[in-house]
């Protein structure tokens, strides 16, 4: 991973074999980023993504292993119990143009990843909601 900071924006290039979520956590911890938004594009060859089943209050995920382009990558960075908390979603398309995605668990770069992390002044914590079953923003 290489990156440069311009004002409150980090322009990031991920390398082949790097995992997006782990690298974003590494950057946020190194740079002490407490609140931010993320967007990105690139190419991946393994993605685990899914959805939150509201009735069961649990995530279900699927892993896809093939050449795919990132159609959309977005999300946010916050904190929970003093730790970096990442919440990203991804959409990827395969050679047939089929799009898959959802809540991002992991994604491995196959060629390059081009991401923009925009730091927001301040911080936002999260707190677990028994009613919803998710870690929600706490203001």
mmCIF file of N, CA and C in Angstrom:
data_model
loop_
_atom_site.group_PDB
_atom_site.id
_atom_site.type_symbol
_atom_site.label_atom_id
_atom_site.label_comp_id
_atom_site.label_asym_id
_atom_site.label_seq_id
_atom_site.Cartn_x
_atom_site.Cartn_y
_atom_site.Cartn_z
ATOM 1 N N UNK A 1 0.845 -1.179 0.000
ATOM 2 C CA UNK A 1 0.000 0.000 0.000
ATOM 3 C C UNK A 1 0.888 1.238 0.000
ATOM 4 N N UNK A 2 0.509 2.149 -0.874
ATOM 5 C CA UNK A 2 1.132 3.464 -0.866
ATOM 6 C C UNK A 2 0.021 4.496 -0.807
ATOM 7 N N UNK A 3 0.304 5.616 -0.142
ATOM 8 C CA UNK A 3 -0.700 6.677 -0.063
ATOM 9 C C UNK A 3 -0.035 8.023 0.186
ATOM 10 N N UNK A 4 -0.784 9.048 -0.147
ATOM 11 C CA UNK A 4 -0.394 10.424 0.156
ATOM 12 C C UNK A 4 -1.608 11.142 0.694
ATOM 13 N N UNK A 5 -1.342 12.097 1.581
ATOM 14 C CA UNK A 5 -2.420 12.897 2.163
ATOM 15 C C UNK A 5 -2.432 14.266 1.505
ATOM 16 N N UNK A 6 -3.617 14.677 1.063
ATOM 17 C CA UNK A 6 -3.836 16.000 0.491
ATOM 18 C C UNK A 6 -4.969 16.640 1.273
ATOM 19 N N UNK A 7 -4.669 17.585 2.154
ATOM 20 C CA UNK A 7 -5.693 18.169 3.016
ATOM 21 C C UNK A 7 -6.257 17.082 3.904
ATOM 22 N N UNK A 8 -7.566 16.859 3.818
ATOM 23 C CA UNK A 8 -8.194 15.806 4.630
ATOM 24 C C UNK A 8 -8.472 14.528 3.820
ATOM 25 N N UNK A 9 -7.853 14.412 2.637
ATOM 26 C CA UNK A 9 -8.040 13.248 1.766
ATOM 27 C C UNK A 9 -6.763 12.405 1.699
ATOM 28 N N UNK A 10 -6.935 11.100 1.833
ATOM 29 C CA UNK A 10 -5.849 10.157 1.600
ATOM 30 C C UNK A 10 -6.104 9.493 0.246
ATOM 31 N N UNK A 11 -5.159 9.620 -0.659
ATOM 32 C CA UNK A 11 -5.243 8.966 -1.956
ATOM 33 C C UNK A 11 -4.379 7.709 -1.830
ATOM 34 N N UNK A 12 -5.002 6.541 -2.022
ATOM 35 C CA UNK A 12 -4.398 5.262 -1.668
ATOM 36 C C UNK A 12 -4.312 4.349 -2.880
ATOM 37 N N UNK A 13 -3.160 3.678 -3.016
ATOM 38 C CA UNK A 13 -3.028 2.629 -4.020
ATOM 39 C C UNK A 13 -2.722 1.323 -3.295
ATOM 40 N N UNK A 14 -3.599 0.349 -3.487
ATOM 41 C CA UNK A 14 -3.369 -0.974 -2.930
ATOM 42 C C UNK A 14 -2.708 -1.850 -3.978
ATOM 43 N N UNK A 15 -1.840 -2.732 -3.525
ATOM 44 C CA UNK A 15 -1.060 -3.588 -4.409
ATOM 45 C C UNK A 15 -1.689 -4.975 -4.526
ATOM 46 N N UNK A 16 -1.298 -5.689 -5.562
ATOM 47 C CA UNK A 16 -1.748 -7.058 -5.794
ATOM 48 C C UNK A 16 -1.517 -7.901 -4.543
ATOM 49 N N UNK A 17 -2.568 -8.630 -4.132
ATOM 50 C CA UNK A 17 -2.487 -9.515 -2.971
ATOM 51 C C UNK A 17 -2.887 -8.880 -1.662
ATOM 52 N N UNK A 18 -2.999 -7.556 -1.620
ATOM 53 C CA UNK A 18 -3.374 -6.891 -0.366
ATOM 54 C C UNK A 18 -4.878 -6.999 -0.141
ATOM 55 N N UNK A 19 -5.258 -7.064 1.124
ATOM 56 C CA UNK A 19 -6.663 -7.190 1.501
ATOM 57 C C UNK A 19 -7.178 -5.811 1.925
ATOM 58 N N UNK A 20 -8.273 -5.372 1.341
ATOM 59 C CA UNK A 20 -8.772 -4.007 1.504
ATOM 60 C C UNK A 20 -9.069 -3.654 2.957
ATOM 61 N N UNK A 21 -9.856 -4.452 3.650
ATOM 62 C CA UNK A 21 -10.286 -4.115 5.009
ATOM 63 C C UNK A 21 -9.078 -4.023 5.950
ATOM 64 N N UNK A 22 -8.191 -4.988 5.871
ATOM 65 C CA UNK A 22 -7.006 -4.985 6.739
ATOM 66 C C UNK A 22 -6.126 -3.774 6.470
ATOM 67 N N UNK A 23 -5.937 -3.415 5.207
ATOM 68 C CA UNK A 23 -5.090 -2.279 4.866
ATOM 69 C C UNK A 23 -5.719 -0.957 5.299
ATOM 70 N N UNK A 24 -7.039 -0.848 5.202
ATOM 71 C CA UNK A 24 -7.689 0.384 5.646
ATOM 72 C C UNK A 24 -7.608 0.523 7.170
ATOM 73 N N UNK A 25 -7.724 -0.582 7.875
ATOM 74 C CA UNK A 25 -7.575 -0.531 9.332
ATOM 75 C C UNK A 25 -6.151 -0.119 9.701
ATOM 76 N N UNK A 26 -5.176 -0.698 9.009
ATOM 77 C CA UNK A 26 -3.769 -0.357 9.243
ATOM 78 C C UNK A 26 -3.528 1.140 9.040
ATOM 79 N N UNK A 27 -4.028 1.697 7.934
ATOM 80 C CA UNK A 27 -3.846 3.111 7.643
ATOM 81 C C UNK A 27 -4.516 3.979 8.705
ATOM 82 N N UNK A 28 -5.756 3.656 9.056
ATOM 83 C CA UNK A 28 -6.493 4.469 10.033
ATOM 84 C C UNK A 28 -5.809 4.465 11.396
ATOM 85 N N UNK A 29 -5.287 3.331 11.801
ATOM 86 C CA UNK A 29 -4.596 3.264 13.082
ATOM 87 C C UNK A 29 -3.272 4.018 13.031
ATOM 88 N N UNK A 30 -2.531 3.881 11.949
ATOM 89 C CA UNK A 30 -1.251 4.577 11.808
ATOM 90 C C UNK A 30 -1.443 6.089 11.783
ATOM 91 N N UNK A 31 -2.469 6.553 11.063
ATOM 92 C CA UNK A 31 -2.702 7.991 10.887
ATOM 93 C C UNK A 31 -3.673 8.571 11.929
ATOM 94 N N UNK A 32 -4.137 7.737 12.847
ATOM 95 C CA UNK A 32 -5.058 8.152 13.910
ATOM 96 C C UNK A 32 -6.360 8.752 13.347
ATOM 97 N N UNK A 33 -6.889 8.114 12.314
ATOM 98 C CA UNK A 33 -8.155 8.548 11.710
ATOM 99 C C UNK A 33 -9.293 7.976 12.555
ATOM 100 N N UNK A 34 -10.138 8.858 13.081
ATOM 101 C CA UNK A 34 -11.243 8.454 13.951
ATOM 102 C C UNK A 34 -12.606 8.483 13.262
ATOM 103 N N UNK A 35 -12.717 9.270 12.193
ATOM 104 C CA UNK A 35 -13.987 9.404 11.473
ATOM 105 C C UNK A 35 -13.661 9.728 10.018
ATOM 106 N N UNK A 36 -14.234 8.944 9.081
ATOM 107 C CA UNK A 36 -13.923 9.141 7.662
ATOM 108 C C UNK A 36 -14.933 8.433 6.789
ATOM 109 N N UNK A 37 -14.904 8.775 5.511
ATOM 110 C CA UNK A 37 -15.682 8.046 4.509
ATOM 111 C C UNK A 37 -14.709 7.485 3.480
ATOM 112 N N UNK A 38 -15.105 6.382 2.833
ATOM 113 C CA UNK A 38 -14.251 5.693 1.877
ATOM 114 C C UNK A 38 -14.986 5.492 0.570
ATOM 115 N N UNK A 39 -14.259 5.645 -0.542
ATOM 116 C CA UNK A 39 -14.769 5.251 -1.853
ATOM 117 C C UNK A 39 -13.603 4.644 -2.620
ATOM 118 N N UNK A 40 -13.924 3.774 -3.587
ATOM 119 C CA UNK A 40 -12.837 3.174 -4.327
ATOM 120 C C UNK A 40 -13.275 2.342 -5.515
ATOM 121 N N UNK A 41 -12.269 2.034 -6.345
ATOM 122 C CA UNK A 41 -12.425 1.169 -7.510
ATOM 123 C C UNK A 41 -11.190 0.275 -7.586
ATOM 124 N N UNK A 42 -11.196 -0.663 -8.498
ATOM 125 C CA UNK A 42 -10.035 -1.526 -8.673
ATOM 126 C C UNK A 42 -10.441 -2.902 -9.152
ATOM 127 N N UNK A 43 -9.508 -3.842 -8.994
ATOM 128 C CA UNK A 43 -9.736 -5.219 -9.431
ATOM 129 C C UNK A 43 -9.419 -6.167 -8.283
ATOM 130 N N UNK A 44 -10.278 -7.165 -8.110
ATOM 131 C CA UNK A 44 -10.126 -8.149 -7.035
ATOM 132 C C UNK A 44 -10.324 -9.559 -7.599
ATOM 133 N N UNK A 45 -9.844 -10.547 -6.843
ATOM 134 C CA UNK A 45 -10.054 -11.925 -7.270
ATOM 135 C C UNK A 45 -10.646 -12.805 -6.173
ATOM 136 N N UNK A 46 -10.870 -12.221 -5.005
ATOM 137 C CA UNK A 46 -11.568 -12.931 -3.931
ATOM 138 C C UNK A 46 -12.288 -11.899 -3.082
ATOM 139 N N UNK A 47 -13.597 -12.089 -2.936
ATOM 140 C CA UNK A 47 -14.430 -11.172 -2.157
ATOM 141 C C UNK A 47 -15.369 -11.977 -1.274
ATOM 142 N N UNK A 48 -15.459 -11.577 -0.018
ATOM 143 C CA UNK A 48 -16.476 -12.118 0.881
ATOM 144 C C UNK A 48 -17.376 -10.954 1.270
ATOM 145 N N UNK A 49 -18.654 -11.061 0.908
ATOM 146 C CA UNK A 49 -19.624 -9.998 1.162
ATOM 147 C C UNK A 49 -20.981 -10.627 1.435
ATOM 148 N N UNK A 50 -21.848 -9.878 2.082
ATOM 149 C CA UNK A 50 -23.153 -10.435 2.382
ATOM 150 C C UNK A 50 -24.144 -9.396 2.845
ATOM 151 N N UNK A 51 -25.109 -9.886 3.599
ATOM 152 C CA UNK A 51 -26.155 -9.000 4.089
ATOM 153 C C UNK A 51 -26.521 -9.357 5.519
ATOM 154 N N UNK A 52 -27.187 -8.403 6.168
ATOM 155 C CA UNK A 52 -27.646 -8.580 7.541
ATOM 156 C C UNK A 52 -29.096 -9.051 7.499
ATOM 157 N N UNK A 53 -29.343 -10.241 8.038
ATOM 158 C CA UNK A 53 -30.706 -10.773 8.098
ATOM 159 C C UNK A 53 -31.364 -10.201 9.352
ATOM 160 N N UNK A 54 -32.295 -9.292 9.142
ATOM 161 C CA UNK A 54 -32.870 -8.536 10.259
ATOM 162 C C UNK A 54 -33.648 -9.400 11.238
ATOM 163 N N UNK A 55 -34.343 -10.412 10.759
ATOM 164 C CA UNK A 55 -35.127 -11.257 11.673
ATOM 165 C C UNK A 55 -34.232 -12.095 12.572
ATOM 166 N N UNK A 56 -33.116 -12.591 12.008
ATOM 167 C CA UNK A 56 -32.193 -13.416 12.792
ATOM 168 C C UNK A 56 -31.121 -12.596 13.487
ATOM 169 N N UNK A 57 -30.991 -11.308 13.096
ATOM 170 C CA UNK A 57 -29.968 -10.409 13.641
ATOM 171 C C UNK A 57 -28.571 -10.987 13.463
ATOM 172 N N UNK A 58 -28.302 -11.415 12.226
ATOM 173 C CA UNK A 58 -26.970 -11.937 11.934
ATOM 174 C C UNK A 58 -26.624 -11.708 10.469
ATOM 175 N N UNK A 59 -25.307 -11.636 10.206
ATOM 176 C CA UNK A 59 -24.811 -11.502 8.847
ATOM 177 C C UNK A 59 -24.677 -12.873 8.202
ATOM 178 N N UNK A 60 -24.997 -12.943 6.928
ATOM 179 C CA UNK A 60 -24.703 -14.124 6.113
ATOM 180 C C UNK A 60 -23.865 -13.632 4.941
ATOM 181 N N UNK A 61 -22.825 -14.358 4.637
ATOM 182 C CA UNK A 61 -21.894 -13.929 3.594
ATOM 183 C C UNK A 61 -21.602 -15.053 2.625
ATOM 184 N N UNK A 62 -21.154 -14.653 1.443
ATOM 185 C CA UNK A 62 -20.695 -15.597 0.429
ATOM 186 C C UNK A 62 -19.334 -15.126 -0.055
ATOM 187 N N UNK A 63 -18.517 -16.090 -0.438
ATOM 188 C CA UNK A 63 -17.201 -15.774 -0.984
ATOM 189 C C UNK A 63 -17.197 -16.082 -2.472
ATOM 190 N N UNK A 64 -16.682 -15.136 -3.244
ATOM 191 C CA UNK A 64 -16.572 -15.273 -4.696
ATOM 192 C C UNK A 64 -15.098 -15.226 -5.060
ATOM 193 N N UNK A 65 -14.645 -16.214 -5.837
ATOM 194 C CA UNK A 65 -13.251 -16.265 -6.257
ATOM 195 C C UNK A 65 -13.180 -16.349 -7.770
ATOM 196 N N UNK A 66 -12.967 -15.214 -8.394
ATOM 197 C CA UNK A 66 -12.802 -15.079 -9.840
ATOM 198 C C UNK A 66 -12.326 -13.658 -10.100
ATOM 199 N N UNK A 67 -11.939 -13.352 -11.311
ATOM 200 C CA UNK A 67 -11.546 -11.986 -11.642
ATOM 201 C C UNK A 67 -12.789 -11.101 -11.642
ATOM 202 N N UNK A 68 -12.713 -10.005 -10.893
ATOM 203 C CA UNK A 68 -13.850 -9.093 -10.762
ATOM 204 C C UNK A 68 -13.353 -7.653 -10.704
ATOM 205 N N UNK A 69 -14.151 -6.754 -11.230
ATOM 206 C CA UNK A 69 -13.901 -5.320 -11.110
ATOM 207 C C UNK A 69 -14.757 -4.769 -9.981
ATOM 208 N N UNK A 70 -14.189 -3.867 -9.211
ATOM 209 C CA UNK A 70 -14.981 -3.182 -8.184
ATOM 210 C C UNK A 70 -15.832 -2.143 -8.894
ATOM 211 N N UNK A 71 -17.138 -2.328 -8.851
ATOM 212 C CA UNK A 71 -18.078 -1.384 -9.432
ATOM 213 C C UNK A 71 -18.273 -0.216 -8.473
ATOM 214 N N UNK A 72 -18.304 -0.548 -7.183
ATOM 215 C CA UNK A 72 -18.488 0.461 -6.155
ATOM 216 C C UNK A 72 -17.936 -0.063 -4.836
ATOM 217 N N UNK A 73 -17.235 0.799 -4.130
ATOM 218 C CA UNK A 73 -16.747 0.509 -2.790
ATOM 219 C C UNK A 73 -16.991 1.757 -1.968
ATOM 220 N N UNK A 74 -17.724 1.618 -0.885
ATOM 221 C CA UNK A 74 -18.015 2.772 -0.052
ATOM 222 C C UNK A 74 -18.212 2.370 1.388
ATOM 223 N N UNK A 75 -18.113 3.343 2.259
ATOM 224 C CA UNK A 75 -18.340 3.054 3.661
ATOM 225 C C UNK A 75 -17.795 4.132 4.552
ATOM 226 N N UNK A 76 -17.646 3.756 5.825
ATOM 227 C CA UNK A 76 -17.186 4.744 6.787
ATOM 228 C C UNK A 76 -16.273 4.131 7.830
ATOM 229 N N UNK A 77 -15.563 5.021 8.504
ATOM 230 C CA UNK A 77 -14.674 4.685 9.604
ATOM 231 C C UNK A 77 -15.192 5.426 10.819
ATOM 232 N N UNK A 78 -15.271 4.731 11.944
ATOM 233 C CA UNK A 78 -15.636 5.352 13.211
ATOM 234 C C UNK A 78 -14.882 4.603 14.307
ATOM 235 N N UNK A 79 -15.357 4.710 15.528
ATOM 236 C CA UNK A 79 -14.714 4.029 16.657
ATOM 237 C C UNK A 79 -15.764 3.288 17.480
ATOM 238 N N UNK A 80 -15.323 2.235 18.148
ATOM 239 C CA UNK A 80 -16.174 1.526 19.104
ATOM 240 C C UNK A 80 -15.268 1.006 20.210
ATOM 241 N N UNK A 81 -15.588 1.376 21.432
ATOM 242 C CA UNK A 81 -14.788 0.982 22.599
ATOM 243 C C UNK A 81 -13.320 1.345 22.416
ATOM 244 N N UNK A 82 -13.068 2.516 21.827
ATOM 245 C CA UNK A 82 -11.706 3.001 21.656
ATOM 246 C C UNK A 82 -10.942 2.376 20.507
ATOM 247 N N UNK A 83 -11.580 1.498 19.736
ATOM 248 C CA UNK A 83 -10.922 0.813 18.620
ATOM 249 C C UNK A 83 -11.468 1.310 17.285
ATOM 250 N N UNK A 84 -10.642 1.193 16.251
ATOM 251 C CA UNK A 84 -11.070 1.541 14.896
ATOM 252 C C UNK A 84 -12.188 0.597 14.466
ATOM 253 N N UNK A 85 -13.262 1.165 13.917
ATOM 254 C CA UNK A 85 -14.418 0.389 13.470
ATOM 255 C C UNK A 85 -14.667 0.727 12.006
ATOM 256 N N UNK A 86 -14.595 -0.271 11.139
ATOM 257 C CA UNK A 86 -14.798 -0.086 9.706
ATOM 258 C C UNK A 86 -16.128 -0.687 9.277
ATOM 259 N N UNK A 87 -16.852 0.032 8.433
ATOM 260 C CA UNK A 87 -18.118 -0.467 7.889
ATOM 261 C C UNK A 87 -18.145 -0.142 6.395
ATOM 262 N N UNK A 88 -17.860 -1.169 5.575
ATOM 263 C CA UNK A 88 -17.754 -0.986 4.134
ATOM 264 C C UNK A 88 -18.736 -1.886 3.394
ATOM 265 N N UNK A 89 -19.188 -1.402 2.238
ATOM 266 C CA UNK A 89 -19.991 -2.196 1.310
ATOM 267 C C UNK A 89 -19.273 -2.210 -0.032
ATOM 268 N N UNK A 90 -19.480 -3.286 -0.786
ATOM 269 C CA UNK A 90 -18.818 -3.426 -2.077
ATOM 270 C C UNK A 90 -19.770 -4.042 -3.091
ATOM 271 N N UNK A 91 -19.612 -3.614 -4.348
ATOM 272 C CA UNK A 91 -20.261 -4.258 -5.495
ATOM 273 C C UNK A 91 -19.150 -4.597 -6.474
ATOM 274 N N UNK A 92 -19.171 -5.832 -6.970
ATOM 275 C CA UNK A 92 -18.163 -6.280 -7.931
ATOM 276 C C UNK A 92 -18.864 -6.928 -9.124
ATOM 277 N N UNK A 93 -18.224 -6.828 -10.293
ATOM 278 C CA UNK A 93 -18.773 -7.432 -11.506
ATOM 279 C C UNK A 93 -17.767 -8.414 -12.076
ATOM 280 N N UNK A 94 -18.276 -9.561 -12.537
ATOM 281 C CA UNK A 94 -17.404 -10.568 -13.154
ATOM 282 C C UNK A 94 -17.387 -10.373 -14.670
ATOM 283 N N UNK A 95 -16.713 -11.283 -15.371
ATOM 284 C CA UNK A 95 -16.560 -11.181 -16.821
ATOM 285 C C UNK A 95 -17.901 -11.183 -17.553
ATOM 286 N N UNK A 96 -18.886 -11.885 -16.994
ATOM 287 C CA UNK A 96 -20.219 -11.945 -17.613
ATOM 288 C C UNK A 96 -21.055 -10.706 -17.303
ATOM 289 N N UNK A 97 -20.510 -9.803 -16.498
ATOM 290 C CA UNK A 97 -21.246 -8.597 -16.133
ATOM 291 C C UNK A 97 -22.195 -8.801 -14.971
ATOM 292 N N UNK A 98 -22.118 -9.950 -14.319
ATOM 293 C CA UNK A 98 -22.955 -10.211 -13.147
ATOM 294 C C UNK A 98 -22.382 -9.457 -11.957
ATOM 295 N N UNK A 99 -23.260 -8.766 -11.251
ATOM 296 C CA UNK A 99 -22.828 -7.956 -10.109
ATOM 297 C C UNK A 99 -23.234 -8.644 -8.814
ATOM 298 N N UNK A 100 -22.287 -8.684 -7.891
ATOM 299 C CA UNK A 100 -22.521 -9.256 -6.568
ATOM 300 C C UNK A 100 -21.991 -8.270 -5.549
ATOM 301 N N UNK A 101 -22.485 -8.383 -4.333
ATOM 302 C CA UNK A 101 -21.946 -7.479 -3.321
ATOM 303 C C UNK A 101 -22.705 -7.521 -2.033
ATOM 304 N N UNK A 102 -22.437 -6.520 -1.217
ATOM 305 C CA UNK A 102 -23.062 -6.390 0.077
ATOM 306 C C UNK A 102 -22.063 -5.873 1.089
ATOM 307 N N UNK A 103 -22.318 -6.200 2.356
ATOM 308 C CA UNK A 103 -21.439 -5.808 3.454
ATOM 309 C C UNK A 103 -20.095 -6.500 3.261
ATOM 310 N N UNK A 104 -19.022 -5.716 3.208
ATOM 311 C CA UNK A 104 -17.699 -6.261 2.898
ATOM 312 C C UNK A 104 -17.023 -6.847 4.135
ATOM 313 N N UNK A 105 -16.635 -8.113 4.028
ATOM 314 C CA UNK A 105 -15.839 -8.769 5.056
ATOM 315 C C UNK A 105 -14.375 -8.762 4.655
ATOM 316 N N UNK A 106 -14.095 -9.153 3.397
ATOM 317 C CA UNK A 106 -12.726 -9.108 2.887
ATOM 318 C C UNK A 106 -12.745 -9.086 1.371
ATOM 319 N N UNK A 107 -11.693 -8.482 0.805
ATOM 320 C CA UNK A 107 -11.529 -8.439 -0.654
ATOM 321 C C UNK A 107 -10.048 -8.317 -0.959
ATOM 322 N N UNK A 108 -9.557 -9.196 -1.832
ATOM 323 C CA UNK A 108 -8.140 -9.231 -2.179
ATOM 324 C C UNK A 108 -7.896 -8.626 -3.553
ATOM 325 N N UNK A 109 -6.977 -7.698 -3.607
ATOM 326 C CA UNK A 109 -6.633 -7.009 -4.840
ATOM 327 C C UNK A 109 -5.937 -7.973 -5.805
ATOM 328 N N UNK A 110 -6.370 -7.965 -7.072
ATOM 329 C CA UNK A 110 -5.750 -8.816 -8.089
ATOM 330 C C UNK A 110 -4.853 -8.020 -9.032
ATOM 331 N N UNK A 111 -5.050 -6.727 -9.120
ATOM 332 C CA UNK A 111 -4.215 -5.880 -9.978
ATOM 333 C C UNK A 111 -3.842 -4.615 -9.210
ATOM 334 N N UNK A 112 -4.833 -3.776 -8.957
ATOM 335 C CA UNK A 112 -4.616 -2.558 -8.174
ATOM 336 C C UNK A 112 -5.928 -2.127 -7.546
ATOM 337 N N UNK A 113 -5.824 -1.341 -6.504
ATOM 338 C CA UNK A 113 -6.982 -0.719 -5.874
ATOM 339 C C UNK A 113 -6.699 0.761 -5.740
ATOM 340 N N UNK A 114 -7.670 1.593 -6.130
ATOM 341 C CA UNK A 114 -7.533 3.045 -6.035
ATOM 342 C C UNK A 114 -8.643 3.555 -5.134
ATOM 343 N N UNK A 115 -8.245 3.999 -3.951
ATOM 344 C CA UNK A 115 -9.205 4.380 -2.925
ATOM 345 C C UNK A 115 -8.977 5.820 -2.477
ATOM 346 N N UNK A 116 -10.045 6.456 -2.065
ATOM 347 C CA UNK A 116 -9.982 7.786 -1.467
ATOM 348 C C UNK A 116 -10.632 7.700 -0.092
ATOM 349 N N UNK A 117 -9.848 8.002 0.929
ATOM 350 C CA UNK A 117 -10.345 8.046 2.303
ATOM 351 C C UNK A 117 -10.411 9.512 2.695
ATOM 352 N N UNK A 118 -11.604 9.987 3.014
ATOM 353 C CA UNK A 118 -11.797 11.385 3.377
ATOM 354 C C UNK A 118 -12.014 11.481 4.878
ATOM 355 N N UNK A 119 -11.054 12.082 5.554
ATOM 356 C CA UNK A 119 -11.135 12.225 7.004
ATOM 357 C C UNK A 119 -12.103 13.349 7.356
ATOM 358 N N UNK A 120 -12.907 13.089 8.371
ATOM 359 C CA UNK A 120 -13.886 14.060 8.855
ATOM 360 C C UNK A 120 -13.434 14.512 10.236
ATOM 361 N N UNK A 121 -13.413 15.816 10.449
ATOM 362 C CA UNK A 121 -12.984 16.342 11.738
ATOM 363 C C UNK A 121 -13.935 15.872 12.833
ATOM 364 N N UNK A 122 -13.388 15.345 13.919
ATOM 365 C CA UNK A 122 -14.195 14.866 15.036
ATOM 366 C C UNK A 122 -14.126 13.359 15.148
ATOM 367 N N UNK A 123 -15.066 12.817 15.899
ATOM 368 C CA UNK A 123 -15.146 11.365 16.052
ATOM 369 C C UNK A 123 -16.593 10.972 16.300
ATOM 370 N N UNK A 124 -16.892 9.725 16.021
ATOM 371 C CA UNK A 124 -18.221 9.170 16.286
ATOM 372 C C UNK A 124 -18.014 7.763 16.820
ATOM 373 N N UNK A 125 -18.681 7.465 17.907
ATOM 374 C CA UNK A 125 -18.591 6.132 18.485
ATOM 375 C C UNK A 125 -19.749 5.286 17.993
ATOM 376 N N UNK A 126 -19.665 4.011 18.320
ATOM 377 C CA UNK A 126 -20.739 3.071 18.020
ATOM 378 C C UNK A 126 -21.131 2.358 19.298
ATOM 379 N N UNK A 127 -22.378 1.913 19.305
ATOM 380 C CA UNK A 127 -22.905 1.183 20.453
ATOM 381 C C UNK A 127 -23.827 0.089 19.925
ATOM 382 N N UNK A 128 -23.741 -1.083 20.537
ATOM 383 C CA UNK A 128 -24.577 -2.199 20.107
ATOM 384 C C UNK A 128 -26.032 -1.947 20.478
ATOM 385 N N UNK A 129 -26.932 -2.167 19.528
ATOM 386 C CA UNK A 129 -28.370 -2.039 19.752
ATOM 387 C C UNK A 129 -28.972 -3.438 19.877
ATOM 388 N N UNK A 130 -29.487 -3.751 21.043
ATOM 389 C CA UNK A 130 -30.146 -5.050 21.255
ATOM 390 C C UNK A 130 -31.347 -5.193 20.323
ATOM 391 N N UNK A 131 -32.099 -4.097 20.151
ATOM 392 C CA UNK A 131 -33.302 -4.126 19.317
ATOM 393 C C UNK A 131 -32.978 -4.448 17.858
ATOM 394 N N UNK A 132 -31.952 -3.798 17.310
ATOM 395 C CA UNK A 132 -31.602 -3.959 15.899
ATOM 396 C C UNK A 132 -30.636 -5.126 15.692
ATOM 397 N N UNK A 133 -29.699 -5.287 16.605
ATOM 398 C CA UNK A 133 -28.698 -6.343 16.473
ATOM 399 C C UNK A 133 -27.435 -5.890 15.770
ATOM 400 N N UNK A 134 -27.253 -4.573 15.678
ATOM 401 C CA UNK A 134 -26.095 -3.998 15.000
ATOM 402 C C UNK A 134 -25.407 -2.953 15.878
ATOM 403 N N UNK A 135 -24.169 -2.642 15.527
ATOM 404 C CA UNK A 135 -23.440 -1.557 16.174
ATOM 405 C C UNK A 135 -23.784 -0.255 15.443
ATOM 406 N N UNK A 136 -24.549 0.607 16.108
ATOM 407 C CA UNK A 136 -25.054 1.827 15.495
ATOM 408 C C UNK A 136 -24.256 3.039 15.944
ATOM 409 N N UNK A 137 -24.256 4.105 15.120
ATOM 410 C CA UNK A 137 -23.651 5.359 15.532
ATOM 411 C C UNK A 137 -24.271 5.820 16.850
ATOM 412 N N UNK A 138 -23.422 6.291 17.747
ATOM 413 C CA UNK A 138 -23.879 6.846 19.027
ATOM 414 C C UNK A 138 -23.382 8.291 19.094
ATOM 415 N N UNK A 139 -24.324 9.223 19.204
ATOM 416 C CA UNK A 139 -23.961 10.639 19.250
ATOM 417 C C UNK A 139 -24.178 11.210 20.635
#
